[in-house]
Coordinates of C-alpha atoms and ligand atoms in Angstrom, one line a residue:
M145 CA 61.5 37.5 -63.5
T146 CA 61.0 40.9 -61.8
P147 CA 61.6 40.5 -58.0
T148 CA 58.6 41.0 -55.6
P149 CA 58.6 44.1 -53.4
R150 CA 59.5 43.5 -49.8
S151 CA 56.0 44.0 -48.4
T152 CA 53.5 41.9 -46.5
S153 CA 50.6 43.6 -48.3
L154 CA 48.5 41.4 -50.6
N155 CA 45.9 43.0 -52.9
A156 CA 44.4 43.0 -56.4
D157 CA 47.3 45.1 -57.8
R158 CA 50.0 42.8 -56.5
R159 CA 48.1 39.7 -57.7
L160 CA 48.0 41.2 -61.2
R161 CA 51.7 42.1 -61.1
D162 CA 52.6 38.6 -59.8
L163 CA 50.5 36.9 -62.5
E164 CA 52.2 39.0 -65.2
A165 CA 55.6 38.0 -63.8
V166 CA 54.5 34.3 -63.9
A167 CA 53.3 34.7 -67.5
E168 CA 56.9 35.7 -68.5
G169 CA 57.6 31.9 -68.3
T170 CA 60.7 32.0 -66.1
A171 CA 60.9 28.8 -64.0
V172 CA 60.2 29.2 -60.2
D173 CA 62.1 27.1 -57.8
L174 CA 58.9 25.9 -56.1
L175 CA 55.3 26.0 -57.1
V176 CA 52.9 25.3 -54.1
V177 CA 49.3 24.5 -55.0
G178 CA 46.7 25.1 -52.3
A179 CA 46.7 28.0 -49.9
G180 CA 45.4 26.4 -46.7
V181 CA 47.6 26.2 -43.6
T182 CA 49.8 23.5 -45.3
G183 CA 50.4 25.4 -48.5
T184 CA 50.9 28.8 -47.0
G185 CA 53.2 27.1 -44.4
A186 CA 55.2 25.5 -47.2
A187 CA 55.4 28.8 -49.2
L188 CA 56.8 30.6 -46.1
D189 CA 59.2 27.8 -45.4
A190 CA 60.6 27.7 -48.9
A191 CA 60.7 31.5 -49.4
S192 CA 62.5 32.0 -46.1
R193 CA 65.1 29.5 -47.3
G194 CA 65.8 31.8 -50.3
L195 CA 63.9 29.9 -52.9
S196 CA 61.7 31.6 -55.5
V197 CA 58.1 30.5 -54.7
L198 CA 54.7 30.8 -56.4
L199 CA 51.7 29.9 -54.2
V200 CA 48.3 29.5 -56.0
D201 CA 44.8 28.7 -54.8
R202 CA 41.8 28.0 -56.9
H203 CA 39.6 30.2 -54.7
D204 CA 41.0 32.2 -51.8
L205 CA 43.4 31.9 -48.9
A206 CA 42.0 29.5 -46.3
F207 CA 39.1 28.5 -48.6
G208 CA 39.2 24.8 -47.6
T209 CA 39.4 22.8 -44.4
S210 CA 41.7 25.3 -42.6
R211 CA 38.8 27.7 -41.9
W212 CA 36.5 25.0 -40.6
S213 CA 38.6 23.8 -37.7
S214 CA 37.8 23.9 -33.9
K215 CA 40.4 26.7 -33.7
L216 CA 42.4 24.8 -31.1
V217 CA 46.2 24.6 -30.9
H218 CA 46.3 21.1 -29.4
G219 CA 48.9 19.8 -27.0
G220 CA 48.5 16.3 -28.3
L221 CA 46.8 14.7 -25.4
R222 CA 44.5 12.6 -27.5
Y223 CA 47.6 11.1 -29.3
L224 CA 49.0 10.1 -25.9
A225 CA 45.8 8.3 -25.1
S226 CA 46.3 6.2 -28.2
G227 CA 50.0 5.6 -27.3
D228 CA 51.5 7.7 -30.1
V229 CA 54.1 9.5 -28.0
A230 CA 56.0 11.0 -30.9
I231 CA 53.1 12.7 -32.5
A232 CA 51.9 13.9 -29.1
Y233 CA 55.3 15.5 -28.4
E234 CA 55.3 17.0 -31.9
S235 CA 52.0 18.7 -31.2
A236 CA 53.1 20.0 -27.8
R237 CA 56.3 21.4 -29.3
E238 CA 54.5 23.1 -32.2
R239 CA 52.0 24.5 -29.8
D240 CA 54.8 26.0 -27.8
L241 CA 56.4 27.6 -30.9
L242 CA 53.1 29.0 -32.0
M243 CA 52.1 30.4 -28.6
R244 CA 55.5 31.8 -27.6
R245 CA 57.3 32.7 -30.8
T246 CA 55.6 32.5 -34.2
A247 CA 52.0 33.7 -33.5
P248 CA 51.4 34.7 -29.8
H249 CA 49.1 37.4 -31.0
L250 CA 46.6 34.9 -32.5
I251 CA 46.5 32.4 -29.7
R252 CA 45.4 32.5 -26.1
S253 CA 45.4 30.0 -23.3
M254 CA 42.0 28.4 -23.1
P255 CA 40.7 26.8 -19.9
M256 CA 39.0 23.5 -20.7
L257 CA 36.6 22.0 -18.2
L258 CA 35.4 18.4 -17.8
P259 CA 32.4 18.6 -15.6
L260 CA 32.0 15.6 -13.3
H261 CA 28.3 14.7 -13.5
A262 CA 26.9 11.2 -12.9
Q263 CA 27.7 10.1 -16.5
V264 CA 31.4 10.4 -15.6
S265 CA 32.1 7.6 -13.2
P266 CA 34.8 8.0 -10.5
G267 CA 36.9 5.5 -12.5
Q268 CA 36.6 7.6 -15.7
A269 CA 37.4 10.7 -13.7
A270 CA 40.5 9.2 -12.3
L271 CA 41.6 8.1 -15.8
A272 CA 41.0 11.6 -17.2
R273 CA 43.0 13.1 -14.3
T274 CA 45.9 10.8 -15.2
G275 CA 45.6 11.9 -18.8
F276 CA 45.7 15.6 -17.8
A277 CA 48.8 14.9 -15.6
A278 CA 50.4 13.3 -18.7
G279 CA 49.4 16.4 -20.7
D280 CA 51.2 18.6 -18.0
L281 CA 54.3 16.4 -18.5
L282 CA 54.1 16.9 -22.3
R283 CA 53.8 20.7 -21.7
A284 CA 56.9 20.6 -19.5
F285 CA 58.9 18.5 -22.0
A286 CA 57.9 21.1 -24.7
R287 CA 59.2 23.8 -22.3
T288 CA 55.9 25.7 -22.2
P289 CA 55.9 27.7 -19.0
A290 CA 53.0 27.4 -16.6
G291 CA 52.5 31.1 -17.0
V292 CA 51.5 30.4 -20.6
L293 CA 49.6 27.2 -20.1
P294 CA 48.8 26.6 -16.4
R295 CA 48.8 23.1 -14.8
S296 CA 45.7 21.0 -14.8
R297 CA 43.8 20.7 -11.5
R298 CA 40.6 19.4 -9.9
L299 CA 37.9 22.0 -9.0
N300 CA 35.0 21.7 -6.5
A301 CA 31.4 22.1 -7.7
V302 CA 31.3 25.8 -6.7
H303 CA 34.4 26.8 -8.7
T304 CA 33.3 24.6 -11.6
R305 CA 29.9 26.4 -11.9
A306 CA 31.7 29.8 -11.5
L307 CA 33.6 29.0 -14.7
A308 CA 30.6 27.6 -16.4
P309 CA 27.3 28.9 -14.9
G310 CA 25.2 27.1 -17.4
L311 CA 26.1 23.7 -16.1
E312 CA 23.5 21.5 -14.4
A313 CA 24.1 21.8 -10.7
T314 CA 22.3 18.6 -9.7
G315 CA 24.8 15.8 -9.2
L316 CA 27.8 17.9 -10.1
R317 CA 30.8 16.6 -8.1
G318 CA 33.2 19.2 -9.4
G319 CA 35.3 19.5 -12.6
L320 CA 38.7 18.8 -14.1
L321 CA 40.4 21.9 -15.4
S322 CA 43.1 21.8 -18.0
F323 CA 44.5 24.3 -20.6
D324 CA 45.2 24.3 -24.3
G325 CA 45.8 26.9 -27.0
Q326 CA 42.9 28.6 -28.8
L327 CA 43.3 30.5 -32.1
V328 CA 41.4 33.8 -32.4
D329 CA 40.6 32.4 -35.8
D330 CA 42.1 29.7 -38.0
A331 CA 41.7 31.7 -41.3
R332 CA 43.7 34.5 -39.7
L333 CA 46.6 32.2 -39.1
V334 CA 46.6 31.2 -42.8
V335 CA 46.4 34.9 -43.9
A336 CA 49.3 35.7 -41.6
L337 CA 51.3 32.9 -43.1
A338 CA 50.6 34.0 -46.6
R339 CA 51.6 37.6 -45.9
T340 CA 54.7 36.6 -44.1
A341 CA 55.6 34.4 -47.1
A342 CA 55.0 37.4 -49.4
W343 CA 57.4 39.4 -47.3
H344 CA 60.0 36.8 -48.0
G345 CA 59.4 37.2 -51.7
A346 CA 56.7 34.5 -52.4
R347 CA 54.2 35.4 -55.1
V348 CA 50.7 34.6 -53.8
V349 CA 48.0 34.3 -56.5
T350 CA 44.5 33.4 -55.5
R351 CA 41.7 32.6 -58.0
C352 CA 44.3 30.6 -59.9
S353 CA 43.7 26.8 -60.1
A354 CA 46.0 24.0 -61.1
Q355 CA 44.6 22.0 -63.9
E356 CA 47.4 19.5 -64.1
L357 CA 50.6 19.0 -62.1
R358 CA 53.9 17.6 -63.3
G359 CA 57.2 17.3 -61.5
D360 CA 58.6 20.2 -63.6
G361 CA 55.6 22.5 -63.5
A362 CA 51.9 22.8 -64.0
T363 CA 49.1 24.1 -66.1
L364 CA 47.3 26.8 -64.2
R365 CA 44.2 28.8 -65.0
D366 CA 43.4 32.4 -63.9
E367 CA 39.9 31.9 -62.7
L368 CA 39.1 35.6 -63.1
T369 CA 40.0 35.7 -66.8
G370 CA 39.9 32.1 -67.9
Q371 CA 43.5 32.5 -69.2
T372 CA 45.6 29.3 -69.1
L373 CA 49.3 29.5 -68.2
E374 CA 52.1 26.9 -68.5
V375 CA 54.3 27.4 -65.4
P376 CA 57.7 25.8 -65.3
A377 CA 58.9 24.9 -61.8
R378 CA 61.9 23.1 -60.5
A379 CA 59.7 21.4 -57.8
V380 CA 56.0 21.2 -57.1
V381 CA 54.1 20.8 -53.8
N382 CA 50.5 19.7 -53.9
A383 CA 48.9 21.0 -50.7
C384 CA 45.3 20.7 -51.8
G385 CA 44.0 19.0 -48.6
V386 CA 40.9 16.9 -49.3
W387 CA 41.3 17.7 -53.0
A388 CA 44.9 16.5 -53.2
G389 CA 43.9 13.2 -54.8
K390 CA 42.4 15.0 -57.8
L391 CA 45.8 16.2 -58.8
A392 CA 47.8 13.1 -57.7
S393 CA 46.1 9.9 -58.5
Q394 CA 48.2 7.7 -56.2
V395 CA 47.0 9.7 -53.1
R396 CA 43.9 8.1 -51.5
L397 CA 41.9 10.0 -48.9
R398 CA 39.0 9.1 -46.7
P399 CA 37.5 12.4 -45.8
S400 CA 35.4 12.7 -42.7
R401 CA 33.0 15.6 -41.8
G402 CA 33.3 17.6 -38.7
T403 CA 30.4 19.9 -37.9
H404 CA 30.2 22.8 -35.4
L405 CA 27.3 24.9 -34.2
V406 CA 27.4 28.6 -33.4
V407 CA 25.3 29.7 -30.4
P408 CA 25.2 33.0 -28.4
A409 CA 27.3 32.8 -25.2
S410 CA 24.2 33.9 -23.4
A411 CA 22.5 30.6 -24.2
L412 CA 25.1 28.9 -22.0
D413 CA 25.1 31.7 -19.4
H414 CA 28.4 33.1 -20.6
P415 CA 31.0 30.4 -19.9
H416 CA 34.6 31.4 -19.1
A417 CA 35.9 27.9 -20.0
A418 CA 35.4 25.4 -22.8
L419 CA 33.1 22.5 -21.8
T420 CA 34.2 19.0 -22.5
V421 CA 31.1 16.7 -22.6
P422 CA 31.7 12.9 -23.0
V423 CA 29.8 11.3 -25.9
P424 CA 27.7 8.5 -24.4
G425 CA 29.0 5.0 -25.1
S426 CA 32.5 6.2 -26.0
V427 CA 35.6 6.5 -23.7
N428 CA 37.6 9.0 -25.8
R429 CA 35.0 11.1 -27.7
F430 CA 33.8 14.4 -26.4
V431 CA 31.7 17.3 -27.6
L432 CA 33.3 20.7 -26.9
A433 CA 31.5 24.0 -26.3
L434 CA 34.2 26.6 -27.1
P435 CA 33.7 30.2 -26.0
Q436 CA 34.9 32.7 -28.6
M437 CA 35.7 36.4 -28.6
G438 CA 32.6 38.5 -29.4
G439 CA 30.1 36.6 -27.3
R440 CA 29.7 33.4 -29.3
V441 CA 30.2 29.7 -28.5
Y442 CA 31.2 27.0 -31.1
I443 CA 29.9 23.6 -30.3
G444 CA 31.6 20.6 -32.0
L445 CA 32.3 18.3 -33.4
T446 CA 31.1 15.3 -35.3
D447 CA 33.2 12.7 -37.2
E448 CA 31.2 11.2 -40.1
P449 CA 32.6 9.5 -43.2
V450 CA 31.5 11.3 -46.4
D451 CA 31.2 10.5 -50.1
G452 CA 32.1 13.2 -52.5
I453 CA 34.0 16.5 -51.7
P454 CA 31.9 19.6 -52.1
D455 CA 33.6 23.0 -52.2
V456 CA 31.8 24.1 -49.1
P457 CA 30.4 21.3 -46.9
R458 CA 27.1 21.7 -45.2
A459 CA 26.1 20.6 -41.7
P460 CA 23.2 18.1 -41.9
E461 CA 20.4 18.2 -39.4
S462 CA 21.5 14.8 -38.0
D463 CA 24.9 16.4 -36.9
I464 CA 23.1 19.3 -35.4
T465 CA 20.8 17.0 -33.4
F466 CA 23.7 14.9 -32.2
L467 CA 25.7 17.9 -31.0
L468 CA 22.7 19.5 -29.2
E469 CA 21.7 16.2 -27.5
T470 CA 25.3 15.6 -26.3
V471 CA 26.0 19.0 -24.9
N472 CA 22.6 19.2 -23.3
R473 CA 23.5 16.3 -21.0
A474 CA 25.7 18.8 -19.1
L475 CA 23.5 21.9 -19.2
H476 CA 21.0 23.3 -16.8
R477 CA 18.9 24.8 -19.6
P478 CA 19.0 22.6 -22.6
L479 CA 19.8 24.3 -25.9
T480 CA 17.2 24.1 -28.6
R481 CA 17.4 24.3 -32.4
D482 CA 16.4 28.0 -32.1
D483 CA 19.6 28.7 -30.1
V484 CA 21.6 27.7 -33.2
I485 CA 22.4 30.9 -35.1
G486 CA 25.0 29.3 -37.5
T487 CA 26.7 26.1 -38.4
F488 CA 29.9 25.1 -40.2
A489 CA 31.3 21.9 -41.4
G490 CA 34.8 20.9 -42.7
L491 CA 36.3 17.7 -44.1
R492 CA 39.3 16.2 -42.5
P493 CA 41.9 15.3 -45.1
L494 CA 42.6 11.8 -43.6
L495 CA 44.9 9.4 -45.5
D496 CA 43.3 6.2 -46.4
T497 CA 45.8 3.7 -44.9
G498 CA 43.8 0.8 -46.1
E499 CA 42.8 -0.1 -42.5
R500 CA 39.2 -1.0 -41.9
G501 CA 37.2 0.9 -39.4
R502 CA 35.7 4.4 -38.9
T503 CA 37.6 7.4 -40.3
A504 CA 37.9 8.6 -36.6
D505 CA 40.4 5.8 -36.2
V506 CA 42.5 6.7 -39.1
S507 CA 45.8 8.3 -38.1
R508 CA 46.0 12.1 -37.9
R509 CA 49.7 11.9 -38.7
H510 CA 50.7 13.9 -41.8
A511 CA 52.2 12.3 -44.8
V512 CA 54.6 13.6 -47.5
L513 CA 54.4 11.5 -50.6
V514 CA 56.6 11.9 -53.7
S515 CA 55.1 10.7 -57.0
D516 CA 57.1 9.0 -59.8
D517 CA 57.4 12.3 -61.7
G518 CA 58.5 14.1 -58.5
V519 CA 55.4 16.0 -57.4
V520 CA 55.4 16.2 -53.6
T521 CA 52.0 15.8 -51.9
A522 CA 51.6 16.9 -48.3
V523 CA 48.4 15.8 -46.7
G524 CA 46.8 14.8 -43.4
G525 CA 48.0 16.2 -40.1
K526 CA 46.6 19.1 -38.0
L527 CA 46.5 22.8 -38.1
T528 CA 48.7 22.8 -35.0
T529 CA 51.5 20.9 -36.7
Y530 CA 51.4 22.7 -40.1
R531 CA 55.0 24.0 -39.6
A532 CA 56.5 20.6 -39.2
M533 CA 54.4 19.3 -42.1
A534 CA 55.6 22.3 -44.3
E535 CA 59.2 21.7 -43.3
D536 CA 58.9 18.0 -44.3
A537 CA 57.3 18.9 -47.6
V538 CA 59.9 21.5 -48.5
D539 CA 62.7 19.1 -47.5
A540 CA 61.3 16.5 -49.8
A541 CA 61.0 19.0 -52.7
V542 CA 64.6 20.2 -52.1
R543 CA 65.9 16.6 -52.1
T544 CA 63.9 15.5 -55.1
A545 CA 64.8 18.5 -57.3
G546 CA 68.3 19.2 -55.9
L547 CA 67.3 22.8 -55.1
P548 CA 70.0 25.1 -53.6
A549 CA 68.1 25.8 -50.4
G550 CA 69.4 26.6 -46.9
P551 CA 68.1 24.9 -43.8
C552 CA 64.5 25.4 -42.5
R553 CA 64.2 28.7 -40.5
T554 CA 60.5 28.7 -39.6
T555 CA 61.0 27.8 -35.9
R556 CA 62.5 31.3 -35.5
L557 CA 60.3 33.3 -37.8
P558 CA 57.5 35.3 -36.2
L559 CA 54.5 35.8 -38.4
V560 CA 53.3 39.3 -39.4
G561 CA 51.8 41.0 -36.3
A562 CA 53.6 38.7 -33.8
A563 CA 55.4 40.0 -30.7
S564 CA 56.1 38.9 -27.1
R565 CA 53.1 39.0 -24.8
R566 CA 54.6 42.0 -23.0
T567 CA 54.9 44.0 -26.2
L568 CA 51.4 43.0 -27.3
D569 CA 50.1 44.2 -23.9
E570 CA 51.5 47.7 -24.8
V571 CA 50.1 47.9 -28.3
S572 CA 47.5 50.7 -28.4
G573 CA 44.1 49.8 -29.6
P574 CA 41.1 47.8 -28.4
D575 CA 41.9 44.3 -27.1
S576 CA 39.8 42.7 -29.8
L577 CA 41.8 44.4 -32.5
V578 CA 45.2 43.5 -30.9
A579 CA 44.0 39.9 -30.6
R580 CA 43.3 39.7 -34.4
Y581 CA 46.1 41.9 -35.7
G582 CA 48.8 42.0 -33.0
T583 CA 51.3 44.8 -33.6
E584 CA 49.4 45.8 -36.7
A585 CA 46.4 47.0 -34.8
P586 CA 47.4 50.7 -34.9
R587 CA 47.8 50.3 -38.7
V588 CA 44.2 49.1 -38.9
L589 CA 43.0 51.9 -36.8
A590 CA 44.9 54.5 -38.8
L591 CA 42.7 53.6 -41.8
A592 CA 39.7 55.1 -39.9
E593 CA 41.5 58.5 -39.5
G594 CA 39.2 61.1 -41.1
R595 CA 36.7 58.3 -41.8
P596 CA 34.5 57.9 -38.7
D597 CA 32.2 55.6 -40.7
L598 CA 35.0 53.0 -40.5
L599 CA 35.4 53.1 -36.7
G600 CA 32.1 51.5 -35.7
P601 CA 31.2 47.9 -35.9
V602 CA 29.6 46.7 -39.2
A603 CA 28.4 43.4 -37.8
A604 CA 29.6 40.9 -35.1
G605 CA 31.9 43.5 -33.6
V606 CA 34.0 43.9 -36.7
T607 CA 34.8 47.5 -37.7
G608 CA 34.8 49.0 -41.2
A609 CA 38.5 49.7 -40.8
E610 CA 39.2 45.9 -40.6
L611 CA 37.2 45.3 -43.8
L612 CA 39.3 48.0 -45.6
F613 CA 42.5 46.5 -44.2
A614 CA 41.4 43.1 -45.6
V615 CA 41.2 44.6 -49.2
R616 CA 44.3 46.7 -49.0
H617 CA 46.7 44.4 -47.2
E618 CA 45.2 40.9 -46.8
G619 CA 44.5 39.9 -50.3
A620 CA 40.6 40.0 -50.1
L621 CA 39.3 40.4 -53.7
D622 CA 35.6 40.4 -53.1
A623 CA 32.8 40.5 -50.5
D624 CA 33.0 36.7 -49.9
D625 CA 36.7 36.9 -49.1
I626 CA 36.0 39.7 -46.6
L627 CA 33.0 38.1 -44.9
D628 CA 33.9 34.5 -45.0
R629 CA 37.7 34.4 -44.7
R630 CA 39.3 37.7 -43.5
T631 CA 36.6 38.1 -40.9
R632 CA 34.1 35.4 -39.9
I633 CA 31.0 37.6 -40.1
G634 CA 29.7 35.0 -42.5
L635 CA 29.5 32.3 -39.9
V636 CA 26.1 33.7 -38.8
P637 CA 23.8 34.3 -41.8
A638 CA 22.0 37.2 -40.0
D639 CA 25.3 39.0 -39.4
R640 CA 26.3 38.4 -43.0
E641 CA 23.1 39.9 -44.3
E642 CA 23.6 42.9 -42.0
A643 CA 27.2 43.5 -43.2
L644 CA 26.7 42.8 -46.9
P645 CA 25.6 46.3 -48.2
F646 CA 28.5 48.0 -46.4
V647 CA 31.0 45.4 -47.7
E648 CA 29.7 45.7 -51.2
S649 CA 29.9 49.4 -51.2
L650 CA 33.4 49.2 -49.8
C651 CA 34.5 46.8 -52.6
A652 CA 33.0 49.0 -55.2
G653 CA 34.8 52.1 -53.9
V654 CA 38.3 50.6 -53.4
Ligands
FAD126 C1 36.0 19.9 -38.4 C2 37.5 20.0 -38.2 C3 38.1 20.5 -37.0 C4 39.5 20.5 -36.9 N1 39.9 21.1 -35.8 C5 41.3 21.2 -35.6 C6 41.8 21.9 -34.5 O1 41.1 22.4 -33.7 N2 43.1 22.0 -34.4 C7 44.0 21.5 -35.3 O2 45.2 21.6 -35.1 N3 43.5 20.9 -36.4 C8 42.2 20.8 -36.6 N4 41.7 20.2 -37.8 C9 42.6 19.7 -38.8 C10 43.0 20.9 -39.7 O3 42.0 21.8 -39.9 C11 43.4 20.4 -41.1 O4 44.4 19.3 -41.0 C12 44.1 21.5 -41.9 O5 43.3 22.7 -41.9 C13 44.3 21.0 -43.4 O6 44.9 22.1 -44.1 P1 45.4 22.0 -45.6 O7 46.1 23.2 -45.9 O8 46.1 20.7 -45.8 O9 44.0 21.8 -46.5 P2 43.0 23.0 -46.8 O10 42.8 24.0 -45.8 O11 41.7 22.3 -47.3 O12 43.6 23.7 -48.1 C14 43.6 23.2 -49.4 C15 43.5 24.3 -50.4 O13 43.7 23.8 -51.7 C16 42.9 24.6 -52.6 N5 42.8 23.8 -53.8 C17 42.2 22.6 -54.0 N6 42.3 22.2 -55.3 C18 43.0 23.1 -55.9 C19 43.5 23.3 -57.3 N7 43.2 22.4 -58.2 N8 44.3 24.3 -57.6 C20 44.5 25.3 -56.6 N9 44.1 25.2 -55.4 C21 43.4 24.1 -55.0 C22 41.6 24.8 -51.9 O14 40.9 25.9 -52.4 C23 42.1 25.0 -50.4 O15 42.2 26.4 -50.1 C24 40.3 20.1 -37.9 C25 39.7 19.6 -39.1 C26 38.4 19.5 -39.3 C27 37.8 19.0 -40.5

């Protein structure tokens, strides 16, 4: 099979060349099915160990759950609360790797504020304070410096409202401040993983579905032409998230829906910290109001069992009402339905452990399962711990198929665009661009040289140059890829409508 060029660029031409190479029929070492965070992570892990890798997705990079997350890189505090120290430590360690080595450009430290209103009793506040102190310990064990994630502390009411002016002042005793990691966007992490895997030689083919998986290969279909391909592979990883059970009958999942709302930051008086609002009647459930770059706040999330797995889940009105009612308990001016300018919902790929109870109680630990014919399925887990999950999946594939692979290298592999915080501070370009592209920001800007029409924002603060970069280098094949995955313009229908004519003309002209 012809080797892939050493380039991080994904685009329609490269997809075609990769498909032609696959059609030659030479066996790849590893076929990875599903290009969410798990599959792209596994492709990078395997390719960087020197294996030949084919990664396919039925739709697009980050088409599934990976783009519907809360965009938090968790330190594992909630696992500590349930006594699962090992998984809590794993989260804190992976957060450290992401924030300091593999993707510092995509993650910033996010202040999280628990306002102490009457609904939080002094006893609950003391408990939360102890939890945050344990979170500080976890951070220290993971060796994350306080300069990256500061220590938690208690604030008085004045400082609390300075961070979140939209909070109700009456009865506010103060707030508990802690810090966690926040991704500029989850889909961008997936795209960066896919492009870094491509640099290491992985073939990345979107719009290519697996019809059937076997331990020694798969039947694939090019969704753009309808052509069917028999692909021999020494090992196969099924990373299809909530759809994994469709290709591996022994995998049983209990998906649960998590909904978020999108509101303008002005509706909450421009908070500088995320708000953590307790759900009435629950000791460990909270609704979060998470400020984003570009003047938006995401409010989430719900946890509701679902029947059936749609391609794109929708947020029902009941979820929207629940989130508004809960967050309004802490706000001076209650949000109304009219403040909601967008919604999004994702399905958690939770393993059905056979335990009774709500899906919220099912373990978030990931699982790597090997079927009788050798297909490795990697499912469950969190975005934060994708790297560990990918390592476990590739280890299992290497063991099962006896592949000649070196040890895992991903703890030391920066993703495309990554650099130290100091280097990133010196990258020329607007902060918003550096936050999304890291060291590649000047490359994005260069696309607008001689094209002033690409310099200005098309919608939601996203420039035309970014849209062109998505097509030339990030594997976007059509307007949906650009609007819904490479950028998140599509999260707000009005923004999507505004940008669509420009994006369509761009796609036609490329
Ligand atoms: C609402 C919500 C909020 C969350 N928030 C966080 C958070 O803040 N932090 C965190 O760490 N984690 C969070 N998580 C968890 C995290 O998002 C998921 O664990 C993770 O994204 C799962 O990724 P995945 O790659 O396994 O699955 P997916 O992202 O769903 O990827 C599966 C891919 O497989 C493809 N596919 C399916 N069938 C086929 C086929 N037959 N052939 C080819 N391709 C196929 C799909 O198109 C899809 O792209 C959240 C989850 C939810 C639901």
